[in-house]
Structures are given as C-alpha cells and as structure tokens.
Tab-separated table of C-alpha atoms in Angstrom:
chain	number	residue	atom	x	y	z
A	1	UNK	CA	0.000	0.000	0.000
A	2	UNK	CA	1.386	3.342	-0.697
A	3	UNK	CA	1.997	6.580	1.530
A	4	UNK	CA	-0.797	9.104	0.992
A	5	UNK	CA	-0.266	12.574	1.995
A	6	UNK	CA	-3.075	15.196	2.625
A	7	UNK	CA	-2.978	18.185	4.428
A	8	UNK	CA	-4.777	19.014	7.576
A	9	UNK	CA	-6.861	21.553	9.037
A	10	UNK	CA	-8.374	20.592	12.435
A	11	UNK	CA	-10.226	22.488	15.334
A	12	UNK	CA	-7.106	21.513	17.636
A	13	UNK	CA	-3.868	23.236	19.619
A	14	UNK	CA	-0.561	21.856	19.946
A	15	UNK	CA	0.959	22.575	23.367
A	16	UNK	CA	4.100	21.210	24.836
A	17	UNK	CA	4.364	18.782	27.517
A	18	UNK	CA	7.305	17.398	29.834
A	19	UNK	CA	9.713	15.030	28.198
A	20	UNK	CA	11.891	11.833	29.686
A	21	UNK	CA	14.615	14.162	30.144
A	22	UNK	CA	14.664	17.756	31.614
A	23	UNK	CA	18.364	18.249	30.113
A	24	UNK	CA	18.253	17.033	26.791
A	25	UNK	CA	14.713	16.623	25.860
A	26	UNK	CA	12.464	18.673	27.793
A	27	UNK	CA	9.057	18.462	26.000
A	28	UNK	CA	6.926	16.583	23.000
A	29	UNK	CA	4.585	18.081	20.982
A	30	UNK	CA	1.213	17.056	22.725
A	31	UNK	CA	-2.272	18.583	20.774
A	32	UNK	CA	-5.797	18.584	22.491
A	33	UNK	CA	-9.008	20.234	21.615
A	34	UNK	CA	-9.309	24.055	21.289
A	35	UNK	CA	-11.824	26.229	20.133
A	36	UNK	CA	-10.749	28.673	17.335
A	37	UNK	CA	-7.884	26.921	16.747
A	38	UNK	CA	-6.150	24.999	13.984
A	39	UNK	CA	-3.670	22.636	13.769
A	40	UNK	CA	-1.635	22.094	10.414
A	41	UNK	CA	0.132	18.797	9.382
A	42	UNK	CA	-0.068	15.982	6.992
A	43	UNK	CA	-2.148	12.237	7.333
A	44	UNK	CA	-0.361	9.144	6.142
A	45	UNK	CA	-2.244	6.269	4.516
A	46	UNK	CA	-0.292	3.087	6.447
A	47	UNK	CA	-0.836	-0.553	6.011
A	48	UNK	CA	-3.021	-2.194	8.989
A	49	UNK	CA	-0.080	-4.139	10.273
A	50	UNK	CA	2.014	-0.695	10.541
A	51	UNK	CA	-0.825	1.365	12.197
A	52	UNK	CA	-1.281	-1.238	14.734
A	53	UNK	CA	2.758	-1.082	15.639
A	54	UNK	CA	2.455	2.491	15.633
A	55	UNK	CA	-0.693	2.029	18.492
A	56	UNK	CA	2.322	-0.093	20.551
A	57	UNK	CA	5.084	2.280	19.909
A	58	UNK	CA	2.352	5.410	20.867
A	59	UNK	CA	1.014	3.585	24.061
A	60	UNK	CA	0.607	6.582	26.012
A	61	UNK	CA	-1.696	8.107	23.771
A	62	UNK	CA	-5.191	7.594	22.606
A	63	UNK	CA	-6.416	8.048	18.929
A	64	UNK	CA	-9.192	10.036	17.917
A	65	UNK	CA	-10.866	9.543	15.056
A	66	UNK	CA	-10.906	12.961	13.766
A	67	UNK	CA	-12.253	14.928	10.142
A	68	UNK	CA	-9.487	15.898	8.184
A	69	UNK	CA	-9.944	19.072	5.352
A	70	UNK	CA	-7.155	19.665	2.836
A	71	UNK	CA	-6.113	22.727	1.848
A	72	UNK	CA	-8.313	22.155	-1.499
A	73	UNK	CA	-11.064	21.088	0.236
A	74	UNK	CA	-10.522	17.289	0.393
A	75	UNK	CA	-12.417	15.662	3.159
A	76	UNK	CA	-10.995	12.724	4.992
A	77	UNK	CA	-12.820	10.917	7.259
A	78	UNK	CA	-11.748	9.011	10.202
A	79	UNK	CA	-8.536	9.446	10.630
A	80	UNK	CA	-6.572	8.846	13.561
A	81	UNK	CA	-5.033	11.250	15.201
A	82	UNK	CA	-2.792	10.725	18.563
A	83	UNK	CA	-3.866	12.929	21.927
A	84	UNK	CA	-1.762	12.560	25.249
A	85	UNK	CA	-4.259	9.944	27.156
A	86	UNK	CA	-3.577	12.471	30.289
A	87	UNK	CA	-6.049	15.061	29.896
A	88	UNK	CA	-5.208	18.646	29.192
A	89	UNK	CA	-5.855	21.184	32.400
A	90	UNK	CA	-5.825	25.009	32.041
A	91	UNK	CA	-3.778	26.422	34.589
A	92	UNK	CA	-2.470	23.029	36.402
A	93	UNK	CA	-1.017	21.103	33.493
A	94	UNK	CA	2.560	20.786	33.158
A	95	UNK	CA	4.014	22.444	30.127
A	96	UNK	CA	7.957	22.200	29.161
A	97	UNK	CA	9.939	23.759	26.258
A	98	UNK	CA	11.220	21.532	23.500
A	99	UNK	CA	14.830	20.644	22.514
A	100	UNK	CA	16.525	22.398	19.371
A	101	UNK	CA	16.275	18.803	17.836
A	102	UNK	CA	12.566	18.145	18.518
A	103	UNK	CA	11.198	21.719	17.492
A	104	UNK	CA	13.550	21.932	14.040
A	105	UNK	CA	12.115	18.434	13.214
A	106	UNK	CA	8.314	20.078	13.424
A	107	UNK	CA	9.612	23.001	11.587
A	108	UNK	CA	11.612	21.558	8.894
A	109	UNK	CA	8.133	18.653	8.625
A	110	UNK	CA	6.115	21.513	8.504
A	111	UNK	CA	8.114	23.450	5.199
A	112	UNK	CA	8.677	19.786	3.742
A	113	UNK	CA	4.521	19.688	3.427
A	114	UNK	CA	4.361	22.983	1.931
A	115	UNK	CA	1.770	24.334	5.337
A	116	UNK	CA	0.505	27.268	5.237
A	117	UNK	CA	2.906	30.202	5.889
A	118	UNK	CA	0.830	31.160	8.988
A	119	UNK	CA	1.619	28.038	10.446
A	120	UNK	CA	4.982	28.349	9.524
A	121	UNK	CA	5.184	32.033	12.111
A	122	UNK	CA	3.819	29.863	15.312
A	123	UNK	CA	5.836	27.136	15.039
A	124	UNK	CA	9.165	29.406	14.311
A	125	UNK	CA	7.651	31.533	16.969
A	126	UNK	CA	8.252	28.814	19.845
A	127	UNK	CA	11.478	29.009	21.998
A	128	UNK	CA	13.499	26.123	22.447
A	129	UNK	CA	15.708	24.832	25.518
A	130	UNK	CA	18.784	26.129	25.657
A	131	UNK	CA	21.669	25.046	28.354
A	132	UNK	CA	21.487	26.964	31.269
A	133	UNK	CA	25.115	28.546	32.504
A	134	UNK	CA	24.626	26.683	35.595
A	135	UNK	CA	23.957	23.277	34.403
A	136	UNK	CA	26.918	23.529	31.756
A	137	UNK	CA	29.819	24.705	34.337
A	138	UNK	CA	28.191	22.032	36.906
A	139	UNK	CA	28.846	19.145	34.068
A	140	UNK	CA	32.221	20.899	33.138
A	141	UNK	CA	32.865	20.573	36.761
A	142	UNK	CA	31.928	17.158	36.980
A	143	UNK	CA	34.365	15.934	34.325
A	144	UNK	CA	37.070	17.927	35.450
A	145	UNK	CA	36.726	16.277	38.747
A	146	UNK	CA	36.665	12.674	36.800
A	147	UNK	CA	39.994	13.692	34.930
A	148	UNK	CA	41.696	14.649	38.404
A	149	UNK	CA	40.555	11.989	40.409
A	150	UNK	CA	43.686	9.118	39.988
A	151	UNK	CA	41.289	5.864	40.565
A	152	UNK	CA	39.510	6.528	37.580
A	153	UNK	CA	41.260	8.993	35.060
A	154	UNK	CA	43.229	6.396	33.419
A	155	UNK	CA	40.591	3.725	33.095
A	156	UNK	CA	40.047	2.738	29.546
A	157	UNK	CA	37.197	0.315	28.594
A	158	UNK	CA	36.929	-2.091	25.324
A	159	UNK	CA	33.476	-2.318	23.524
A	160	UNK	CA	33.835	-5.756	25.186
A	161	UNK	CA	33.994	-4.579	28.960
A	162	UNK	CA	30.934	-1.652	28.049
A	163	UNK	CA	28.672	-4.639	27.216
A	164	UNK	CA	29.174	-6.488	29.922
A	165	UNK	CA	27.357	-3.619	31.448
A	166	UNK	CA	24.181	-3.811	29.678
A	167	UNK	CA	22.245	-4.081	32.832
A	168	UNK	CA	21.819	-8.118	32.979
A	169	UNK	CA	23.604	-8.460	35.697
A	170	UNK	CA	23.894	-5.229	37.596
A	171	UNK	CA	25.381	-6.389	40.898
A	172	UNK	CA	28.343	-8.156	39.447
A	173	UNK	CA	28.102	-5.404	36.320
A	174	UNK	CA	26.952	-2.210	37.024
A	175	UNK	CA	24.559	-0.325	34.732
A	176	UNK	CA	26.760	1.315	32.299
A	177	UNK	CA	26.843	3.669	29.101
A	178	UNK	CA	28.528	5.244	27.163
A	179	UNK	CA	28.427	8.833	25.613
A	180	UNK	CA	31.072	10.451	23.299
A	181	UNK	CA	34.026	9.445	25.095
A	182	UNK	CA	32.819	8.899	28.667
A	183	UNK	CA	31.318	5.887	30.471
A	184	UNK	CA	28.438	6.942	32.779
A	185	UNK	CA	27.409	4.634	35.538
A	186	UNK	CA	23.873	5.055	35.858
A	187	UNK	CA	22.056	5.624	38.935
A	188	UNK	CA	20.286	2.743	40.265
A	189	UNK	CA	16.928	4.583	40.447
A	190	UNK	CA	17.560	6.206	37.118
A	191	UNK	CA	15.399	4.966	34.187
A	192	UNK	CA	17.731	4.877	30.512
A	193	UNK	CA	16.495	2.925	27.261
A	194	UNK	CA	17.299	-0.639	27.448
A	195	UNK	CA	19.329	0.362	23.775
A	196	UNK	CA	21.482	2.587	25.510
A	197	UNK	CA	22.950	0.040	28.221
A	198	UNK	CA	26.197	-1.718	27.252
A	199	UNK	CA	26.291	0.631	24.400
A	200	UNK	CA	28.057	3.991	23.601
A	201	UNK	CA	25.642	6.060	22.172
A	202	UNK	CA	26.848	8.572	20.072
A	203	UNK	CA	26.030	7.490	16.847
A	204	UNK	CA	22.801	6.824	18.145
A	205	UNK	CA	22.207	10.709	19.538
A	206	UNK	CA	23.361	12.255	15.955
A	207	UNK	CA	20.670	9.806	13.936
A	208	UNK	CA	18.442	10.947	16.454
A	209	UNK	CA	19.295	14.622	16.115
A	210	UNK	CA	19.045	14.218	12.693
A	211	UNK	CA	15.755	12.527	12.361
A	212	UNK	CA	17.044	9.239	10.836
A	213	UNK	CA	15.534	5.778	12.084
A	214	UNK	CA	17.475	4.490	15.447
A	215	UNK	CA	16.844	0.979	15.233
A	216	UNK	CA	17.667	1.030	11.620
A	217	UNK	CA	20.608	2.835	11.345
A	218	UNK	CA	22.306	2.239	15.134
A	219	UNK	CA	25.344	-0.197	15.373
A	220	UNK	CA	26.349	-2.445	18.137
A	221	UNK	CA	29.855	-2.888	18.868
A	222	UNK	CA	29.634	-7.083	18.005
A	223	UNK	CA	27.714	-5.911	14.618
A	224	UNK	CA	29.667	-5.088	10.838
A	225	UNK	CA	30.326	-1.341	10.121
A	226	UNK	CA	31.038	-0.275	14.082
A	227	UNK	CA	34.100	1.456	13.647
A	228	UNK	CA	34.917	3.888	13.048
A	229	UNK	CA	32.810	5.943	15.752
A	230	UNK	CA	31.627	9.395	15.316
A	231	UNK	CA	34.376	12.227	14.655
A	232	UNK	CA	33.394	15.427	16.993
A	233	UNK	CA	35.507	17.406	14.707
A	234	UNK	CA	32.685	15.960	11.771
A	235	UNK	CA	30.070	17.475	13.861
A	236	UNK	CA	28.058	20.391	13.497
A	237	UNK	CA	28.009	22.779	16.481
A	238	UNK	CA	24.384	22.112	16.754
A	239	UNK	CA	25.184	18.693	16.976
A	240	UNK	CA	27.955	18.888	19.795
A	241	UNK	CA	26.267	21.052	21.592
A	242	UNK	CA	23.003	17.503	21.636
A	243	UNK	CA	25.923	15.260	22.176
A	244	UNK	CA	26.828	17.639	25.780
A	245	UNK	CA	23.090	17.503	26.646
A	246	UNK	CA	22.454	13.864	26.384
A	247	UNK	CA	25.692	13.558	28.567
A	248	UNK	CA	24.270	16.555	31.112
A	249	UNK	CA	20.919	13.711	30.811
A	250	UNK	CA	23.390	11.432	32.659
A	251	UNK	CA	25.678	13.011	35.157
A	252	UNK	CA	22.691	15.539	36.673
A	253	UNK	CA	20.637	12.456	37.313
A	254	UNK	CA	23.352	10.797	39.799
A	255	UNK	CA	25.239	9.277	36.516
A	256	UNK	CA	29.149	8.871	37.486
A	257	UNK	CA	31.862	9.099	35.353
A	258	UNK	CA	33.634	5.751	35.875
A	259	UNK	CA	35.615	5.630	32.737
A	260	UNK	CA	36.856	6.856	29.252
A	261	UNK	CA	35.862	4.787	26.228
A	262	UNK	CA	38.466	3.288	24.222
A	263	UNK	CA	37.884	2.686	20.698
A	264	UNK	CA	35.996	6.142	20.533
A	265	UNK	CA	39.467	7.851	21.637
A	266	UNK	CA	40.866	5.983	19.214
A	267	UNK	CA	38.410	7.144	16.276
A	268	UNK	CA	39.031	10.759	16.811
A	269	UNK	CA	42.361	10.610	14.919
C-alpha cells in the first residue's frame, strides 16, 4: 500500500508537555481540543499491520478519530489522530519547552509539506531549551573532577567490557553507558532505554538529532560497520552542543563518570 499525503486543518492546539529528560529533551509536541484553533500537518495512509505497531510504539496516547480538510477542500474521514491519554488542564497542566532537535524536526516537517505560511510564524515563533550557565559549568565541573581523580582517570574500557554492562547483571556489572568518550554509571533509580545500556551512544544521539531511524541505522559494537565511531571534529556545532546535553541527561541524574571509552578515543584521529 502506498503513503498518501493530505494536508490538515483541524479544530485543535498543539501545546508542549514534559519530556523523559529535563536536560536534553524537555518536551513533546502534545495537541488537544481548542476552540478557534487549527492545527496544520499531513495524514499518512499506512498498512493495517504498521498502524497497529504504531498504536504499541504510541502507548501513552489515545487516537481520535478525527475529520481531516485539505487545503483544497478534500475531506478525509476518520482518521486517527494521537492525543496525550492524560487530559489537558488550564492552569495546572505541566508544560515544558522543546529541545533544538525536537522543534527543528516540526519546523523543517512543517516546510517539507508545503503548510501554510501562517503556520509556519507559530511554530518558528516557539522558543526552544537552551543550556542553562549553571547546568553547563556544573557538568564541566563534573568531568574535570573525573579527569583529576587518579582511581579513575586512566581507566580505559573495550566495547567488550561496556557490554558487559548492559544491565543483565547489575550487581556483578553495574549499569553502564557510554556517551562520546565517557562511560556513565547510571544511577540505580535512574530509568535509561534498554538500547542505551552496554552501548556507547553517540552514533545513536546524531541519527536521532538528525531525524534518521534508530533501530535502523544504530550499530552495536559485536555488529559489521562499528568502527569507526563518530568524529566530533565531523560534527556540526548544533550537533555537539546535543551530544553535551544527552551527557548533562546522565551526570545531573546521579550518573558517574567511571571511565573513558576506548575505541571512541581511538576514532578521533
């Protein structure tokens, strides 16, 4: 079956609510009914089995059937559109302010499906997170204090010794990741991704920054095409500056610097 696009017009408001991470992810987009309002986008015509693995990967949402209009005056029927299955509450709700990532992804969408200009303006006209001083020279801190602390500076881990750490066996093999060329131990009460454990995830952060599939496109170190690593001196500034955040995601929620990673020292030269 192929991938329909039609453009959307819908009596609905997009709002932003917390994320998994305060540090590096801050907010989703979350829409809910609003009168006067319109929300822009595009609807997908997907294949049965793919909706229903989208309803799994979306569990914390509800679909409502909704009427889509296109800008030519196309009706749609019936088509599903995700709300947060917490209800929206003026005035007590929790609202958040979106990564650089997560807000250029709506906004480049957005100009991709030729929206209206006007929707264009209020998505451009949203601020995104941006480090505060305090959280940056607290992490700078934190790694200085790793480099002059002589039990751990000159530890070097193997891709080997990482994944032993992939949380299987956390009291022999502490929950460990890995993040340009650090290795966090996380937090015992701190929730990560079961992809990220075992696993230095840098490659996996830039796909993500960039919008590119994770599961499709991520390596693991026992799988072909691993090495070389990501180059930071390949990077963009924009996507350093994620790279920092996903490690501030980690070391401000009790993560501990136990370690430097090996092969990606190695791939920097």
């Amino acid at each position: 079956m192929c991938t329909v696009s039609i453009t959307i017009i819908i009596i609905i408001n997009i709002d932003f609510m917390p994320g998994l991470n305060e540090y590096v992810e801050p907010a989703w987009a979350a829409i809910r009914p609003s009168p006067c309002t319109e929300l822009h986008g595009s609807a997908f015509l997907i294949p049965i089995a793919e909706a229903e693995e989208l309803d799994r990967q979306e569990a914390g949402y509800n679909v409502l059937d909704v009427t889509f209009t296109s800008y030519d005056g196309e009706v749609v029927e019936n088509v599903g559109l995700y709300v947060p299955k917490k209800p929206y509450v003026e005035g007590s709700s929790s609202e958040a302010i979106p990564s650089y990532r997560y807000l250029k992804l709506l906004k480049d969408g957005a100009r991709e499906g030729n929206l209206a200009q006007h929707w264009l303006y209020k998505l451009d006209s949203f601020e995104y997170y941006k480090t505060p001083s305090h959280v940056r020279e607290k992490t700078l801190q934190l790694i200085e204090e790793f480099h002059s602390d002589a039990s751990r500076k000159d530890e070097l881990w193997c891709a080997e010794k990482l994944a032993q750490h992939d949380g299987s066996d956390p009291e022999n093999f502490p929950t460990c990741t890995s993040i340009m060329q650090y290795v966090i131990q996380i937090e015992k009460d701190s929730r990560i991704f079961g992809s990220w454990k075992g696993h230095n995830i840098t490659r996996r952060n830039l796909l993500q920054f960039n919008g590119k599939s994770l599961d499709t496109n991520d390596i693991r170190h026992n799988e072909p095409r691993y090495r070389p690593l990501p180059k930071l001196c390949d990077c963009s500034e924009d996507e350093r500056e994620y790279l920092m955040q996903s490690l501030e995601g980690q070391l401000h929620r009790g993560g501990r610097i136990v370690a430097q990673y090996g092969p990606f020292l190695a791939d920097q030269s």
